[in-house]
Coordinates of C-alpha atoms and ligand atoms in Angstrom, one line a residue:
M700 CA 39.5 -65.7 12.0
A701 CA 39.7 -63.4 9.0
H702 CA 42.1 -60.4 9.1
I703 CA 40.2 -57.0 9.3
R704 CA 41.5 -55.3 6.1
K705 CA 39.0 -52.6 5.4
A706 CA 37.1 -50.1 7.4
V707 CA 34.4 -48.2 6.5
F708 CA 34.0 -44.3 7.4
P709 CA 30.5 -43.0 7.3
V710 CA 30.8 -39.5 6.9
A711 CA 27.6 -38.3 5.3
G712 CA 25.8 -37.1 8.1
L713 CA 24.8 -33.4 8.2
G714 CA 26.1 -32.5 11.5
T715 CA 23.4 -30.1 12.6
R716 CA 24.6 -30.1 16.3
F717 CA 27.9 -28.3 15.1
L718 CA 25.9 -25.7 13.1
P719 CA 26.9 -23.0 11.8
A720 CA 30.6 -24.3 11.3
T721 CA 29.2 -27.5 9.5
K722 CA 27.4 -25.2 7.1
S723 CA 30.4 -25.2 4.9
I724 CA 32.9 -27.5 6.7
P725 CA 32.4 -31.2 6.9
K726 CA 31.9 -32.1 10.6
E727 CA 35.0 -34.6 10.0
M728 CA 37.4 -31.3 9.2
L729 CA 36.8 -29.8 12.4
T730 CA 40.3 -29.4 13.9
L731 CA 41.2 -30.8 17.3
V732 CA 44.5 -28.8 17.9
D733 CA 46.0 -29.1 14.9
R734 CA 44.5 -32.3 13.1
P735 CA 41.1 -32.8 11.7
L736 CA 39.0 -35.5 13.3
I737 CA 39.2 -37.6 10.4
Q738 CA 42.8 -37.8 10.7
Y739 CA 42.4 -39.4 14.1
A740 CA 40.3 -41.8 12.9
V741 CA 42.5 -42.9 9.9
D742 CA 45.3 -43.0 12.2
E743 CA 43.2 -45.5 14.8
A744 CA 42.3 -47.7 11.6
R745 CA 45.9 -47.7 10.4
Q746 CA 47.3 -48.8 13.8
A747 CA 44.8 -51.5 13.8
G748 CA 46.2 -53.0 10.3
I749 CA 43.6 -51.5 8.2
E750 CA 44.7 -51.6 4.3
E751 CA 41.6 -50.1 2.4
F752 CA 39.7 -46.9 3.7
I753 CA 36.2 -46.7 2.1
F754 CA 34.4 -43.4 2.9
V755 CA 30.9 -42.8 2.5
T756 CA 30.4 -39.2 1.8
A757 CA 27.8 -36.8 0.6
A758 CA 27.5 -33.3 -1.1
G759 CA 29.9 -30.8 0.5
K760 CA 32.4 -33.1 1.5
G761 CA 35.0 -31.9 -0.7
P762 CA 37.5 -30.4 1.8
L763 CA 37.5 -34.3 3.2
E764 CA 38.4 -35.9 0.1
D765 CA 40.9 -33.2 -0.8
Y766 CA 42.9 -33.6 2.5
F767 CA 44.1 -37.2 1.4
D768 CA 44.9 -36.1 -2.0
T769 CA 48.8 -35.1 -2.9
A770 CA 49.5 -31.6 -2.7
A771 CA 52.0 -31.4 -5.2
A772 CA 52.3 -27.5 -5.4
L773 CA 52.4 -27.1 -1.6
E774 CA 55.2 -29.8 -1.4
H775 CA 57.5 -28.7 -3.9
H776 CA 56.8 -24.8 -2.2
L777 CA 57.9 -26.7 1.1
E778 CA 60.7 -28.3 -0.3
M779 CA 62.3 -25.4 -2.1
K780 CA 62.1 -23.4 1.2
G781 CA 63.6 -26.1 3.2
K782 CA 60.8 -26.5 5.7
K783 CA 61.1 -30.1 6.9
E784 CA 59.0 -29.8 9.6
A785 CA 55.9 -28.6 7.6
L786 CA 56.4 -31.3 5.2
A787 CA 56.5 -34.0 7.8
A788 CA 53.4 -32.6 9.0
L789 CA 51.8 -33.7 5.7
E790 CA 53.1 -37.3 5.6
D791 CA 50.1 -38.8 7.9
T792 CA 47.8 -37.4 5.1
R793 CA 49.5 -39.7 2.5
M794 CA 47.7 -42.5 1.5
R795 CA 48.7 -45.4 -0.5
E796 CA 47.5 -45.2 -4.1
G797 CA 44.6 -47.4 -4.7
T798 CA 43.8 -48.1 -0.7
L799 CA 41.1 -45.1 -0.5
S800 CA 37.6 -44.9 -1.9
F801 CA 34.7 -42.6 -1.6
I802 CA 30.9 -43.7 -2.2
R803 CA 28.3 -41.0 -2.2
Q804 CA 25.2 -41.1 0.0
D805 CA 22.6 -39.1 -2.1
Q806 CA 20.4 -38.4 1.3
P807 CA 21.2 -38.8 4.9
R808 CA 19.0 -41.7 5.4
G809 CA 20.8 -43.1 8.5
L810 CA 24.0 -44.7 9.7
G811 CA 22.5 -48.2 8.4
H812 CA 21.9 -46.8 5.0
A813 CA 25.6 -45.3 4.9
V814 CA 26.9 -48.7 6.0
K815 CA 24.8 -50.6 3.2
L816 CA 26.1 -48.5 0.1
A817 CA 29.4 -50.0 1.1
R818 CA 28.6 -53.6 0.3
R819 CA 30.3 -53.7 -2.9
A820 CA 33.7 -52.0 -2.0
V821 CA 33.7 -54.5 1.4
G822 CA 32.9 -57.7 -0.4
D823 CA 32.5 -60.8 1.6
E824 CA 34.6 -60.3 4.6
P825 CA 34.8 -58.7 8.2
F826 CA 35.1 -55.1 8.1
A827 CA 35.4 -52.4 10.6
V828 CA 33.4 -49.0 10.8
L829 CA 34.5 -45.9 12.5
L830 CA 32.3 -43.0 13.4
P831 CA 35.3 -40.1 13.2
D832 CA 33.2 -37.7 15.8
D833 CA 33.9 -40.3 18.4
V834 CA 37.3 -39.5 19.2
I835 CA 39.0 -41.7 21.7
R836 CA 42.2 -41.2 23.7
A837 CA 43.6 -44.4 24.4
P838 CA 47.0 -45.9 25.0
R839 CA 46.6 -48.1 22.2
G840 CA 43.9 -47.5 19.4
V841 CA 40.4 -48.9 20.3
L842 CA 40.1 -50.3 16.9
A843 CA 43.6 -52.3 17.5
Q844 CA 42.2 -53.5 20.8
M845 CA 39.0 -54.8 19.0
V846 CA 40.9 -56.6 16.1
D847 CA 43.0 -58.7 18.9
A848 CA 39.7 -59.4 20.9
H849 CA 37.8 -60.3 17.6
A850 CA 40.4 -62.7 16.6
Q851 CA 39.7 -64.8 19.6
I852 CA 35.7 -64.2 19.4
G853 CA 34.5 -63.5 15.8
G854 CA 30.8 -62.2 15.4
H855 CA 29.9 -58.7 15.4
M856 CA 31.8 -56.7 17.9
V857 CA 30.5 -53.4 19.1
A858 CA 32.9 -50.9 21.2
T859 CA 31.2 -50.3 24.6
M860 CA 31.7 -48.1 27.7
D861 CA 29.7 -47.8 30.9
V862 CA 27.9 -44.6 31.3
P863 CA 25.7 -43.2 34.2
Q864 CA 22.2 -44.7 34.5
K865 CA 20.7 -41.5 33.7
Q866 CA 22.2 -41.3 30.4
T867 CA 21.1 -44.4 28.9
S868 CA 18.8 -42.5 26.7
S869 CA 21.4 -41.0 24.7
Y870 CA 23.2 -44.0 23.7
G871 CA 22.6 -47.9 22.1
I872 CA 22.6 -49.8 25.5
L873 CA 23.5 -53.9 25.7
D874 CA 21.0 -56.2 26.8
I875 CA 23.6 -58.4 28.4
E876 CA 23.9 -62.3 28.6
S877 CA 27.2 -63.0 30.4
K878 CA 30.1 -60.8 31.1
K879 CA 34.1 -61.7 31.2
G880 CA 36.7 -59.3 31.5
R881 CA 36.3 -56.6 28.5
I882 CA 33.6 -58.9 26.8
A883 CA 30.0 -58.9 27.3
Q884 CA 28.2 -61.5 25.4
A885 CA 24.7 -59.8 24.3
R886 CA 21.4 -60.8 23.5
G887 CA 21.0 -57.6 21.5
L888 CA 21.2 -53.8 21.4
V889 CA 18.3 -51.5 22.5
E890 CA 18.2 -48.0 21.1
K891 CA 17.9 -45.2 23.6
P892 CA 16.3 -46.8 26.5
R893 CA 14.8 -44.7 29.3
P894 CA 16.8 -45.1 32.5
D895 CA 14.3 -46.7 34.2
I896 CA 13.9 -49.6 31.6
A897 CA 17.4 -49.8 30.6
P898 CA 18.9 -53.2 30.4
S899 CA 22.3 -52.2 31.5
T900 CA 24.5 -49.1 31.5
L901 CA 26.8 -50.7 28.8
A902 CA 26.6 -47.9 25.9
V903 CA 27.5 -48.4 22.3
V904 CA 30.1 -45.9 20.9
G905 CA 31.3 -45.6 17.1
R906 CA 33.7 -48.4 16.7
Y907 CA 32.4 -51.7 15.0
I908 CA 33.6 -54.9 13.8
L909 CA 30.8 -56.2 11.4
Q910 CA 30.4 -59.5 9.6
P911 CA 29.3 -59.2 5.9
S912 CA 25.9 -60.8 6.8
I913 CA 25.0 -57.8 7.9
F914 CA 24.3 -56.6 4.5
D915 CA 21.8 -59.1 3.9
K916 CA 19.9 -57.6 7.0
L917 CA 20.3 -54.0 5.9
A918 CA 19.1 -55.0 2.6
I919 CA 15.6 -56.2 3.6
Q920 CA 15.2 -54.1 6.8
G921 CA 12.9 -50.9 6.7
P922 CA 13.5 -47.7 8.5
G923 CA 13.5 -47.5 12.2
A924 CA 14.1 -44.4 14.8
G925 CA 13.6 -41.2 13.3
G926 CA 12.7 -42.9 9.6
E927 CA 16.3 -43.7 9.5
L928 CA 17.7 -46.8 8.3
Q929 CA 19.6 -47.9 11.8
L930 CA 22.8 -50.0 11.9
T931 CA 21.5 -51.2 15.7
D932 CA 18.3 -52.9 14.1
A933 CA 20.5 -54.8 11.7
I934 CA 22.9 -55.9 14.1
N935 CA 20.1 -57.1 16.3
A936 CA 18.3 -59.0 13.4
D937 CA 21.6 -60.8 12.7
V938 CA 22.1 -61.6 16.5
A939 CA 20.8 -65.1 16.4
D940 CA 23.1 -65.9 13.3
A941 CA 26.2 -64.2 14.1
G942 CA 25.9 -63.1 17.5
V943 CA 27.1 -59.8 19.2
V944 CA 29.4 -59.1 21.7
G945 CA 30.3 -56.0 23.4
Y946 CA 33.9 -54.8 23.9
R947 CA 34.7 -52.6 26.9
F948 CA 37.7 -50.6 25.5
A949 CA 40.3 -49.1 27.4
G950 CA 40.2 -45.5 26.9
E951 CA 38.4 -42.1 27.1
R952 CA 35.7 -41.1 24.5
F953 CA 34.8 -37.7 23.2
D954 CA 31.5 -37.0 21.5
C955 CA 33.1 -34.3 19.2
G956 CA 30.1 -34.2 16.9
S957 CA 28.6 -32.1 20.3
V958 CA 30.2 -28.5 20.9
Q959 CA 30.6 -29.6 24.6
G960 CA 32.4 -33.0 23.7
F961 CA 34.6 -31.4 21.2
V962 CA 35.6 -28.5 23.6
Q963 CA 36.8 -31.1 26.1
A964 CA 38.6 -33.2 23.6
T965 CA 40.7 -30.0 22.5
T966 CA 41.8 -29.0 26.1
A967 CA 42.6 -33.1 26.9
F968 CA 44.7 -33.5 23.5
A969 CA 46.4 -30.0 23.9
L970 CA 47.7 -31.1 27.3
D971 CA 48.8 -34.3 25.8
R972 CA 51.3 -32.2 23.6
P973 CA 54.6 -31.5 25.2
E974 CA 55.1 -28.4 23.4
L975 CA 51.5 -27.1 24.5
Q976 CA 51.4 -28.5 27.9
Q977 CA 53.0 -25.8 30.2
G978 CA 51.5 -22.6 28.3
Y979 CA 48.1 -23.9 27.9
Q980 CA 48.1 -25.4 31.6
K981 CA 48.8 -21.9 33.0
F982 CA 46.4 -20.3 30.8
L983 CA 43.6 -22.8 32.0
Q984 CA 44.4 -22.1 35.8
E985 CA 44.3 -18.5 35.1
R986 CA 41.0 -18.6 33.4
T987 CA 39.4 -20.9 35.9
E988 CA 40.0 -18.2 38.5
I989 CA 39.0 -15.5 36.5
V990 CA 35.6 -17.5 36.0
A991 CA 35.3 -18.7 39.5
L992 CA 35.8 -14.7 40.9
R993 CA 33.4 -13.9 38.5
A994 CA 30.8 -16.3 39.7
Ligands
UTP1185 P1 25.4 -38.4 13.7 O1 24.5 -39.2 14.4 O2 26.4 -38.0 14.4 O3 24.6 -37.5 12.7 O4 25.9 -39.8 12.7 P2 25.0 -36.6 12.1 O5 24.2 -36.0 10.8 O6 26.7 -36.5 11.4 O7 25.4 -35.4 13.3 P3 24.0 -34.3 13.7 O8 23.3 -35.1 14.8 O9 23.1 -33.7 12.9 O10 24.8 -33.2 14.5 C1 26.8 -40.8 13.3 C2 27.5 -41.0 12.0 O11 27.0 -41.4 10.8 C3 27.1 -40.6 9.7 C4 27.6 -39.3 10.4 O12 28.3 -38.5 9.6 C5 28.3 -39.8 11.6 O13 29.7 -40.1 11.3 N1 26.0 -40.6 8.8 C6 24.7 -40.5 9.5 C7 26.0 -41.0 7.5 O14 27.2 -41.2 7.1 N2 24.8 -41.1 6.8 C8 23.7 -40.7 7.4 O15 22.4 -40.7 6.7 C9 23.7 -40.4 9.0

């Protein structure tokens, strides 16, 4: 099986669920503890062995591009002042020259459209797609887990998690043919089905390993739900040729594109940090008691 070398990060969405913050800040630059969402996604991709990082961006995403630039003046200043810790904090933002590319999506025509624009940059090899607003807290990065499984299975692979039956209408849901361990062989994906007609409760979250054949399907596909080009539709159209499996990852996913998910992720990640844990835990306990007294 081919090594997965390239990852596409579709970051051209408008982030309307996070207005007004996202009026002038890209959603991916919202900060979870002290790192922007995009840093978590890039770290996960690196851990999975990704060597080329392809961002599909749009107008207003400048701060995201700058974030991965060398900050020569800042670094010089920190060196002069001997601020080693601050310098070390920049380490993860450094990308090897030539490994980063940005493709512009003129209008938000959907996730499928964003992925379609990456065709030339990806070429003829399987590749990963990571949606940075799905942040997954996991002992081992979810993409690395998927890359290992994909090496045995091939085809299209989507990350999945079990959701309560009443939430199926918020997700793409797998129509399962068979299950073994973490792998579910699927007949296809159903976009946001009502709970009473959902074929399963295995939901798709924002990590994919796709075969390049997806680009042929995206090229001939018309708009789907919401008038947007849907990645799900293209995967479904390619099931007969390439097959699709769901990978039930080990980890906890936060929808950081929603305010609720983002706030919960902030708490979970802050409590993971030894230097913050004690003080923050105490603060949370006190707050919870105050809120309980108010109720
Ligand atoms: P979302 O459904 O979260 O849409 O897109 P959004 O516009 O970012 O956010 P809301 O719903 O308005 O709050 C899922 C992923 O696909 C990307 C987004 O940037 C996000 O990473 N996307 C979506 C694009 O790159 N282009 C698009 O046209 C649509």
